[in-house]
Coordinates of C-alpha atoms and ligand atoms in Angstrom, one line a residue:
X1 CA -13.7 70.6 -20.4
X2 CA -10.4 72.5 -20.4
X3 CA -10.9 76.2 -21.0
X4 CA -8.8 77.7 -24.1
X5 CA -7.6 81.0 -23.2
X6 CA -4.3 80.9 -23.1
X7 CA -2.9 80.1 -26.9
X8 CA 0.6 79.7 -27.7
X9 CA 0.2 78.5 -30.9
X10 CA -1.3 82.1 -32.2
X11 CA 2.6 82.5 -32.2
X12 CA 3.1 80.1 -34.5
X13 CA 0.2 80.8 -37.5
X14 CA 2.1 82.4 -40.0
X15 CA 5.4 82.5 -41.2
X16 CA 6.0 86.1 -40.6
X17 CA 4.4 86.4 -36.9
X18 CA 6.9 83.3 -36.3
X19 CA 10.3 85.2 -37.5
X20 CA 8.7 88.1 -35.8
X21 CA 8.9 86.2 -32.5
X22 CA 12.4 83.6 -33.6
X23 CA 14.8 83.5 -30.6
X24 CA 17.5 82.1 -32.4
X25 CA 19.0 82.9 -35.4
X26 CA 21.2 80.9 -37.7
X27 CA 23.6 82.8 -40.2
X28 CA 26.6 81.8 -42.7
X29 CA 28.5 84.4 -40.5
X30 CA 28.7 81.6 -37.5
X31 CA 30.9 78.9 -39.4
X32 CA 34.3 78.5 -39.8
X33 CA 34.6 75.8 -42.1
X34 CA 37.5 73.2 -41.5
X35 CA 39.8 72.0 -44.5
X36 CA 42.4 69.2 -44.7
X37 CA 45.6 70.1 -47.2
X38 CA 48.1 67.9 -48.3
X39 CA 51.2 67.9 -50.3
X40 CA 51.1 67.8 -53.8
X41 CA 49.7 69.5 -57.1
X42 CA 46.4 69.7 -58.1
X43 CA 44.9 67.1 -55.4
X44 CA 41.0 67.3 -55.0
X45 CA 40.4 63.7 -53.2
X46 CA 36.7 62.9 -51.2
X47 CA 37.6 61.3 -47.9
X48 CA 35.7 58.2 -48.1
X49 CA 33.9 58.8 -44.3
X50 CA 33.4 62.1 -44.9
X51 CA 31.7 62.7 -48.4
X52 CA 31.6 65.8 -49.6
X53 CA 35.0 66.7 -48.0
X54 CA 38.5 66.8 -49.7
X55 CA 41.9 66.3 -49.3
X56 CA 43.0 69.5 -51.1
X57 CA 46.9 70.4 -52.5
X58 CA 47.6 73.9 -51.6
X59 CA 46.8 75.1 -54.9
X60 CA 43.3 73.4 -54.7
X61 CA 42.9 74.7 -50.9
X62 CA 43.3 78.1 -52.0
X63 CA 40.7 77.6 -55.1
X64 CA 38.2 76.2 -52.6
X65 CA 38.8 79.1 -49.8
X66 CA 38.2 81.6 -52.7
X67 CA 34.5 80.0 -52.9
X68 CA 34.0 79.9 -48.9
X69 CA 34.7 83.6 -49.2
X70 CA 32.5 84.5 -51.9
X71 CA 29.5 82.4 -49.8
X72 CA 30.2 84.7 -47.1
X73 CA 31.7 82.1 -44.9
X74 CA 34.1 84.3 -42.7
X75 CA 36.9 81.8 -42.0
X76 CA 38.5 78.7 -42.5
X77 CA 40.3 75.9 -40.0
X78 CA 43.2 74.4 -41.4
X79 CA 44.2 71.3 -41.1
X80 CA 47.1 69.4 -42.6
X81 CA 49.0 66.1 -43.7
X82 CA 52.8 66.2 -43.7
X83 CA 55.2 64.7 -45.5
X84 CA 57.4 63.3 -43.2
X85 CA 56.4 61.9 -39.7
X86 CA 59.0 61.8 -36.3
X87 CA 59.1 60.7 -32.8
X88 CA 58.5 64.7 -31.8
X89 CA 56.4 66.0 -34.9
X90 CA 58.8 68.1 -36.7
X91 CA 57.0 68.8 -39.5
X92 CA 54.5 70.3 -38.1
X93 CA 56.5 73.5 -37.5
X94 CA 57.9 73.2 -40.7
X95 CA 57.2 76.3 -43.2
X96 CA 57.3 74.3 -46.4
X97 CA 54.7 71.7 -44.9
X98 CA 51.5 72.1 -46.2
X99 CA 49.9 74.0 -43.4
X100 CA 52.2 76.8 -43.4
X101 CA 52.2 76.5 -47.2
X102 CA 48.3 76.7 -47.5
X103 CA 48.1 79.1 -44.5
X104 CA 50.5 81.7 -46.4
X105 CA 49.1 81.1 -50.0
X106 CA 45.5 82.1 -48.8
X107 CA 46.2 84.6 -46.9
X108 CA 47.6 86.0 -49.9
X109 CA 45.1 85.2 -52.6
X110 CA 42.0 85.4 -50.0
X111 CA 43.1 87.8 -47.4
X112 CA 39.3 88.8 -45.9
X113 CA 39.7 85.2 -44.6
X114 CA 39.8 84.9 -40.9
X115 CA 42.3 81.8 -41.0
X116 CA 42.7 79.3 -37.7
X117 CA 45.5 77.1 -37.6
X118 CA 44.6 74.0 -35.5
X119 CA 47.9 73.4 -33.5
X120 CA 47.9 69.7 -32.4
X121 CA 51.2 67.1 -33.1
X122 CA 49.2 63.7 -33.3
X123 CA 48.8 64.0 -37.5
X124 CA 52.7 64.8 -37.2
X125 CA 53.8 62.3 -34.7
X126 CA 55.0 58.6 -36.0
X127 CA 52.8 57.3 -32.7
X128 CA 50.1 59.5 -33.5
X129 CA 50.1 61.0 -30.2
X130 CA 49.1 64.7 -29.5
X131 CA 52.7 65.1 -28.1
X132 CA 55.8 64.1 -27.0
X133 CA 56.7 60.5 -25.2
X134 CA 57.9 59.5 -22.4
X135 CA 57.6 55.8 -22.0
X136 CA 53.4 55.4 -23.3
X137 CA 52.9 58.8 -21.3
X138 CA 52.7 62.4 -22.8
X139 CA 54.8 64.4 -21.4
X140 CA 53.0 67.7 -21.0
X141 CA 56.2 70.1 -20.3
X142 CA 57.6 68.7 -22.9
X143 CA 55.2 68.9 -25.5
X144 CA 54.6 72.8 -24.5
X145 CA 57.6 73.8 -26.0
X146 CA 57.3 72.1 -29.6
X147 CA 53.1 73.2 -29.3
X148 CA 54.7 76.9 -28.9
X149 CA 56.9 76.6 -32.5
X150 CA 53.9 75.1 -34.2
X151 CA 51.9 77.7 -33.1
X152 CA 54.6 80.7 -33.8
X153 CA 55.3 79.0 -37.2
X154 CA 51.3 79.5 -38.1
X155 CA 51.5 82.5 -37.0
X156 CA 54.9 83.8 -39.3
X157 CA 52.6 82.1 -42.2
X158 CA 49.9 84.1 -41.6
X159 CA 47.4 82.4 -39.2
X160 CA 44.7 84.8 -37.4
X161 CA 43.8 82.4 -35.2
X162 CA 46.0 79.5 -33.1
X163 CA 43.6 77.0 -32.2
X164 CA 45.7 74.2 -29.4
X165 CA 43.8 71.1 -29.7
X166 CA 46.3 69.1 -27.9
X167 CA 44.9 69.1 -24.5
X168 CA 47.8 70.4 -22.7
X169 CA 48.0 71.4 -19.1
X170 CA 49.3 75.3 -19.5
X171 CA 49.4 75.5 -23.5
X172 CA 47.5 78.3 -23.6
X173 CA 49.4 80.6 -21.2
X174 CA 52.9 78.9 -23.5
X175 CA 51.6 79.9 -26.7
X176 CA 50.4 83.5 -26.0
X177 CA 54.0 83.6 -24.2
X178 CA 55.6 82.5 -27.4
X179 CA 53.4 84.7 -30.1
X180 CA 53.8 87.5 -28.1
X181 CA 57.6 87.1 -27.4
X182 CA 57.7 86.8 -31.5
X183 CA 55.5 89.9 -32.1
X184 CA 52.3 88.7 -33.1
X185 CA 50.7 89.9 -30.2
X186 CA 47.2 90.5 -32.6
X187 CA 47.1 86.6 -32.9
X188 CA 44.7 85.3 -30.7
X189 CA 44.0 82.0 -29.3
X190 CA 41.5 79.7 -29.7
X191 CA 41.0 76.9 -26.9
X192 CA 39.9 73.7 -26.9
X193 CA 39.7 74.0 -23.6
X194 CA 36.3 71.4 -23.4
X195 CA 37.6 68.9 -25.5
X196 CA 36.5 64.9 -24.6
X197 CA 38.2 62.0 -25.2
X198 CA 35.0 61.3 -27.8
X199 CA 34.0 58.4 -30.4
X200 CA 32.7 60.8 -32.8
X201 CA 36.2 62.1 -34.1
X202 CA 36.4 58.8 -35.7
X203 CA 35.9 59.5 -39.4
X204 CA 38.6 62.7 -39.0
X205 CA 41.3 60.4 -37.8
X206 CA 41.0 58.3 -41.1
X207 CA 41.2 61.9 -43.1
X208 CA 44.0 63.0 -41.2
X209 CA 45.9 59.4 -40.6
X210 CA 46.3 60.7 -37.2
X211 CA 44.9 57.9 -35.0
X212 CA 47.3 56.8 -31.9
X213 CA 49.4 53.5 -32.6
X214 CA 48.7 52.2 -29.5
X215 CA 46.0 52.9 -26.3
X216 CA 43.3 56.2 -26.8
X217 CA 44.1 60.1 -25.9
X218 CA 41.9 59.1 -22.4
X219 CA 44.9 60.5 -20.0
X220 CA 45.0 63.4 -21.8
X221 CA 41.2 64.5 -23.4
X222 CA 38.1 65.0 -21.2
X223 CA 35.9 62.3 -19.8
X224 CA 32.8 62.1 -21.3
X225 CA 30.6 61.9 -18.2
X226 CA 32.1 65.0 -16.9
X227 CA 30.7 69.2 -16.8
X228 CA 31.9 70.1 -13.4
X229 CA 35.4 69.7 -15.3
X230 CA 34.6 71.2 -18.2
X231 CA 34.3 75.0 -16.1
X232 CA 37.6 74.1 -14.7
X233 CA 39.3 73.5 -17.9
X234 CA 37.1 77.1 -19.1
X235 CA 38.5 78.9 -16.5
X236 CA 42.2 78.3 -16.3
X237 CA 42.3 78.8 -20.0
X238 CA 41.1 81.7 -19.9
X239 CA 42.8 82.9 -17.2
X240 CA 46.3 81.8 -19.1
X241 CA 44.4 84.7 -22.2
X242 CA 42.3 82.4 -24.1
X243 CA 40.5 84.6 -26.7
X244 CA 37.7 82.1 -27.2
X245 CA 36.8 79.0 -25.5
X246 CA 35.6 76.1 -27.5
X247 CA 33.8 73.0 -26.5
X248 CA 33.8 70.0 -28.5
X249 CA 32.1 67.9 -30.2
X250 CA 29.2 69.9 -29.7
X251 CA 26.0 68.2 -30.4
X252 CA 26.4 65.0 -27.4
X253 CA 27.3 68.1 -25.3
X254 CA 25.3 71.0 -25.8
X255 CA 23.9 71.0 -22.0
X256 CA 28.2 71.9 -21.3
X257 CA 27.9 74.2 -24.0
X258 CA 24.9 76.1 -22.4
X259 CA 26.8 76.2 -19.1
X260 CA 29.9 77.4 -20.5
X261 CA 27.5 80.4 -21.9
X262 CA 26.5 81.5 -19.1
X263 CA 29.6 82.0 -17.5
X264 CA 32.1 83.7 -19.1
X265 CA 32.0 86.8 -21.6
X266 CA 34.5 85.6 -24.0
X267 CA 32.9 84.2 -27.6
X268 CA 32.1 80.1 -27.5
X269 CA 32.6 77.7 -30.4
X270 CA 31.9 74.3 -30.7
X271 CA 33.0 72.2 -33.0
X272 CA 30.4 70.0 -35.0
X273 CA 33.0 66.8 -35.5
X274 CA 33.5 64.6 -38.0
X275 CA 31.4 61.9 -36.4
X276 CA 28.4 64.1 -36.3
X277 CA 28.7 65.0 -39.9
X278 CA 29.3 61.8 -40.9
X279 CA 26.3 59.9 -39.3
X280 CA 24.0 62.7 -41.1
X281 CA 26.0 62.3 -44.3
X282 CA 25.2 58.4 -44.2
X283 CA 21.7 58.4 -43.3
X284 CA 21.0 61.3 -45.7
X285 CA 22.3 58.8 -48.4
X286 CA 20.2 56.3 -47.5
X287 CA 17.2 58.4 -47.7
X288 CA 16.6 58.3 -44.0
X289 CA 16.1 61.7 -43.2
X290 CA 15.6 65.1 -44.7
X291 CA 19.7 66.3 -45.0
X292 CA 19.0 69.9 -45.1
X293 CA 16.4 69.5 -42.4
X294 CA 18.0 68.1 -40.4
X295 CA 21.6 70.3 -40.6
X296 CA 19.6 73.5 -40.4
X297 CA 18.1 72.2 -36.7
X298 CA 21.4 70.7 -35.4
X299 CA 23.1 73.9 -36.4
X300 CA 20.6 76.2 -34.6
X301 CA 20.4 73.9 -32.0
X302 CA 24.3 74.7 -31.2
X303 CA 23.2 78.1 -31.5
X304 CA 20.5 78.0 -29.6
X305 CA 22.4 76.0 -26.2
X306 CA 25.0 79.3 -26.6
X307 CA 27.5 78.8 -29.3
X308 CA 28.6 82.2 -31.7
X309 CA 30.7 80.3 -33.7
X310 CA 30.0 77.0 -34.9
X311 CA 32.9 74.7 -36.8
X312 CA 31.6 72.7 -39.3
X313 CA 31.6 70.6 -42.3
X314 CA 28.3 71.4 -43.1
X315 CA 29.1 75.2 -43.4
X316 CA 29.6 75.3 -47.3
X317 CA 25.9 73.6 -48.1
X318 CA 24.1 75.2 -44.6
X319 CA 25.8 79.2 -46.4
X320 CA 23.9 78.0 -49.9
X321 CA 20.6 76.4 -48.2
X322 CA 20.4 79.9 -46.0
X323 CA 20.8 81.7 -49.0
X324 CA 18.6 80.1 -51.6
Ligands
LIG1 C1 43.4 66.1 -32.6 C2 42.1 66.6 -33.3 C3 40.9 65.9 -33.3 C4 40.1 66.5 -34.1 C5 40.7 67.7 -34.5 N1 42.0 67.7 -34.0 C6 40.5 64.7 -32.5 C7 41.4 63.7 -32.0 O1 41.9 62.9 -32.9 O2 41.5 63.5 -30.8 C8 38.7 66.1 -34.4 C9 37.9 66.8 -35.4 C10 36.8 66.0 -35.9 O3 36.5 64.9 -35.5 O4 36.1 66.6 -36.8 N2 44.2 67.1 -32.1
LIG2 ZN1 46.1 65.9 -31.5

């Protein structure tokens, strides 16, 4: 017979010796919650792939950031559809496209709002590329220069936070060149610097009608089978002055995450992606699994691997389940 001295689960009889000895905790100050604004008046549309999510007018964007504020939910990601589409992305630096618009109206109306402007071309571009052509190849010098307008153009609207998602060789050291050149030197940059060419931003590129017209963002995003990478692309960002380093999508890749962690000091996010909130979305419909459950572990589990700051469509029911 085995001899029962040592006990782990004495740890684990009550629910108060348990918080007392909780590694990881998960609070509504962790989420930035991402929206998706297009033009229009009063527009308040589900996205079919990702229920529970809306296309918002600006108007509607700023009525829905008032409530992410009062649930505590420091900050929003914002997102847009333009009017108008071109070879380059124009609109996306545009100040009367609905980014800006919605960037500048809830600044105004919601100003404790941390706001992040996601600076990408690919819902902008008529190919649906992340930047600029040059036969079927994007052109990274290129696209540098029109990344650095978007991201000074969030920035005049009122953006805390530039967020490149483009996955552009130098964009970070372009950007902090341009916002600094333009006097927003207290804007700080969020990478993507760990971002893979990944299946599970399916669902996204439906909401944001930004899929590529032809081949996949492979020569450009990460490969999927790589980590050794993924410090590479940690370290030159933030040696070009990267204020946090994201990794994303974050749950297929939570071992990078935890090595990411543990080594560098700056803040990590990942970015819990549409895919991931969509296959929880479908099965909880179903009645397959436990949807606050299951949200509630996922979310700690990015916590847990290393992440402070956790992106998510989730964050609006996850602020009310951690309250109630
Ligand atoms: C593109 C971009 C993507 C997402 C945000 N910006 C992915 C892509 O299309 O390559 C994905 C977000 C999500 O899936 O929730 N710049
Ligand atoms: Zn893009």
């Amino acid at each position: 017979m085995i001899e029962q001295k040592l006990r782990p689960r004495r740890m684990r009889i009550t629910e108060n010796i348990r918080a007392m000895v909780r590694e990881t905790s998960l609070s509504v100050k962790d989420f930035v919650y991402p929206i998706f604004v297009v033009p229009g008046e009063n527009v308040k549309e589900e996205i079919p792939s990702m229920p529970g999510c809306y296309h918002l007018s600006v108007d509607r964007a700023v009525e829905l950031a008032r409530e992410i504020s009062c649930l505590g939910i420091p900050s929003v990601e914002v997102f847009g559809l333009p009017e108008y589409k071109d070879e380059i992305g124009s609109s996306a630096w545009d100040m009367n496209s609905p980014v800006q618009r919605a960037i500048k109206a809830i600044k105004a109306k919601v100003p404790e709002l941390a706001i992040v402007g996601d600076v990408c071309l690919c819902q902008y571009t008529n190919h649906g590329h992340c930047g600029q052509l040059c036969g079927h190849y994007v052109d990274n010098d290129a696209t540098l220069k029109l990344l650095q307008k978007v991201a000074v153009s969030q920035a005049e609207a009122g953006a805390d936070i530039i967020a490149p998602s483009d996955m552009m060789d130098g964009r970070v050291a372009a950007i902090r060149e341009a916002l600094d050149e333009k006097g927003f030197a207290n804007v700080s940059i969020m990478s993507y610097a760990v971002k893979y060419a990944s299946g599970y931003y399916g669902p996204f590129r439906d909401a944001a009608d930004s899929a590529p017209q032809f081949g996949d963002r492979r020569a450009y995003q990460m490969d999927p089978a790589n980590s050794r990478e993924a410090m590479k692309e940690v370290a030159l960002d933030i040696a070009e002055g990267a204020d946090i380093i994201m990794v994303k999508p974050a749950l297929a890749y939570l071992d990078v995450v935890r090595q990411v962690r543990d080594s560098i000091h700056h803040p990590v996010a990942v970015y819990n992606v549409s895919g991931e909130y969509a296959m929880v979305k479908a099965a909880a419909a179903n009645g397959w699994i436990d949807e606050k459950r299951i949200v509630l572990e996922t979310l700690t589990s990015m916590k847990r691997a290393g992440a402070d700051i956790i992106i998510t469509y989730h964050a609006i029911d996850a602020a009310k389940w951690l309250k109630g």
